[in-house]
Amino acid sequence: MAIIRAFTSSSLLNTFNNVGTRALGTSATQFAEAKKTSVAKPGAKNIVLIDGVRTPFLMSGTQYNKLMPHDLARQSLKSLASRLSLDKNSVDYISMGTVIQEVKTSNIAREAALGAGFSDRIPAHTVTMACISSNQAISTCAGFMYAGVYDACIAGGVEFMSDVPIRHSRKMRALMLKLNKAKTTGARLSLLSQLSMKHLMPELPAVAEFSTNESMGHSGDRLAAAFKISREEQDEFALRSHTLAHNAQEAGNLSDLVPFKVPGVDQIVDKDNGIRVSTKEQMAKLRAAFVKPHGTVTAANASYLTDGASACLICTEEKAKEMGWKPKAYIRDFTYVSQDPKDQLLLGPSYATPKVLGMAGLKPSDIDVWEIHEAFAGQVLANLKAMDSDWFAQNYQGLPGKVGAPPMEKLNNWGGSLSIGHPFGATGVRLIMHAAHRLIKEDGHLACITACAAGGQGVGMIVERYPGATV
């Protein structure tokens, strides 16, 4: 609880009154000049992002509720192949992230690949790293290519919160296992006589830390209190996210989304259905969702349970040229961090940002586009305060001084997880596609992607715009 007791950072640097999108306005000449300072490592292999897609992100329990996670993952792979007119034998490896696994398809990457018509000779594996699972899928594939094992990979992720596995109680499971081993009718009847109502109580899943038994919402509330983030500031940031996402949706900027004809649903699903521009007055009426009655995290300023899947094609630059694929961005440096899951569960961006910028030899002012995962409005604002605090840098990170907070006009200009939605295993690909597309649309050069994750972990990634890239 050290942060709660000791953090005394200055007040929030930025206000959020400007909810309109704004291009960075860099000229073609400036971009050409910036290219001369590419962050490519001398002698290192260039890994490029060709393109990525996602299903519409939907609130759980809506149009996807009769599907399986496998259906969404398969759809994302089929959509990627269709968009790129991809020869499905041209891919060497597939990796997908997920968090809450369906036991029937435990290696969902493999099942989705087979269902999408990819060759059965293409290996696939599933990775889980909470909210940064598809980031890990991307960097795992990049690692294979850096090592010269593969030349072209698909990375993605999926989450399906409409039908999470619910287990029998431990007592019931133990009884059923004993019944399965019983040799005689008498032995089975004896075991059944022990059955009581307590056995029938199911174990419901919870979005909680195993190590602390605390929900992420409680951590978000405590973090907001520690960094003195008011309820009003959180609601204002959430309103900003929904407004920017709505603007981006109307402008056609969310082009990574591919419409989906869902079996059993009459209309084609072609939009994220959680984007809802409200008012400060309406948001202020909502009650605390976790720390009751005085908490500041509510349903309006927290990300919601979401169904969705995503996939992207990444490859070596040589492979792209060989196949005639047109890259959107270079994937440069990436790093993963971890810290105390009790007191600093959601501070991954604060730790990952200085580390990944240092790896790339960059300053925050070099970054044109910032994409930070929005688990909670208070979590994003707390990270911005931490990044702008010399005290935090010196006492918690062992750094001589602060890295500096991103300017608000460069941050999540097309909305974020608060508004678009957050399918845990799929968000990482959504973040990298927004970063790549924003670099093109806003005429930028470099992007930084950061996210927090359960377990007190986090990711930082640097993406560089590819010369001549188009959306």
PDB file of C-alpha atoms in Angstrom, residues 34 37-41 332-333 353-370 403 445-449 461-464:
ATOM      1  CA  ALA A  34      12.020  11.574 -39.812  1.00  0.00           C
ATOM      2  CA  THR A  37      16.189   8.609 -37.993  1.00  0.00           C
ATOM      3  CA  SER A  38      14.588   5.172 -38.220  1.00  0.00           C
ATOM      4  CA  VAL A  39      14.841   3.186 -34.998  1.00  0.00           C
ATOM      5  CA  ALA A  40      15.925   0.039 -36.856  1.00  0.00           C
ATOM      6  CA  LYS A  41      18.792  -1.755 -35.133  1.00  0.00           C
ATOM      7  CA  ARG A 332      10.490  -2.455 -33.617  1.00  0.00           C
ATOM      8  CA  ASP A 333      11.196  -2.851 -29.908  1.00  0.00           C
ATOM      9  CA  THR A 353       7.099   3.100 -21.278  1.00  0.00           C
ATOM     10  CA  PRO A 354      10.543   4.241 -20.068  1.00  0.00           C
ATOM     11  CA  LYS A 355      11.922   0.767 -20.662  1.00  0.00           C
ATOM     12  CA  VAL A 356      10.777   0.393 -24.264  1.00  0.00           C
ATOM     13  CA  LEU A 357      11.647   3.996 -25.128  1.00  0.00           C
ATOM     14  CA  GLY A 358      15.120   3.414 -23.705  1.00  0.00           C
ATOM     15  CA  MET A 359      15.538   0.241 -25.762  1.00  0.00           C
ATOM     16  CA  ALA A 360      14.714   2.219 -28.907  1.00  0.00           C
ATOM     17  CA  GLY A 361      16.783   5.260 -27.938  1.00  0.00           C
ATOM     18  CA  LEU A 362      13.709   7.491 -27.955  1.00  0.00           C
ATOM     19  CA  LYS A 363      12.199  10.269 -25.872  1.00  0.00           C
ATOM     20  CA  PRO A 364       8.450  10.693 -25.367  1.00  0.00           C
ATOM     21  CA  SER A 365       8.605  13.736 -27.660  1.00  0.00           C
ATOM     22  CA  ASP A 366       9.721  11.412 -30.501  1.00  0.00           C
ATOM     23  CA  ILE A 367       6.398   9.551 -30.348  1.00  0.00           C
ATOM     24  CA  ASP A 368       3.627  10.783 -32.646  1.00  0.00           C
ATOM     25  CA  VAL A 369       0.942   8.269 -31.714  1.00  0.00           C
ATOM     26  CA  TRP A 370       0.212   6.791 -28.276  1.00  0.00           C
ATOM     27  CA  VAL A 403       9.778   9.829 -18.399  1.00  0.00           C
ATOM     28  CA  HIS A 445       6.398   8.344 -37.835  1.00  0.00           C
ATOM     29  CA  LEU A 446       6.549   6.457 -34.514  1.00  0.00           C
ATOM     30  CA  ALA A 447       3.935   4.966 -32.188  1.00  0.00           C
ATOM     31  CA  CYS A 448       4.149   3.613 -28.660  1.00  0.00           C
ATOM     32  CA  ILE A 449       1.678   0.980 -27.442  1.00  0.00           C
ATOM     33  CA  MET A 461       5.843  -1.790 -28.052  1.00  0.00           C
ATOM     34  CA  ILE A 462       7.329   0.603 -30.600  1.00  0.00           C
ATOM     35  CA  VAL A 463       5.858   0.687 -34.108  1.00  0.00           C
ATOM     36  CA  GLU A 464       7.340   2.637 -37.005  1.00  0.00           C
TER      37      GLU A 464
END
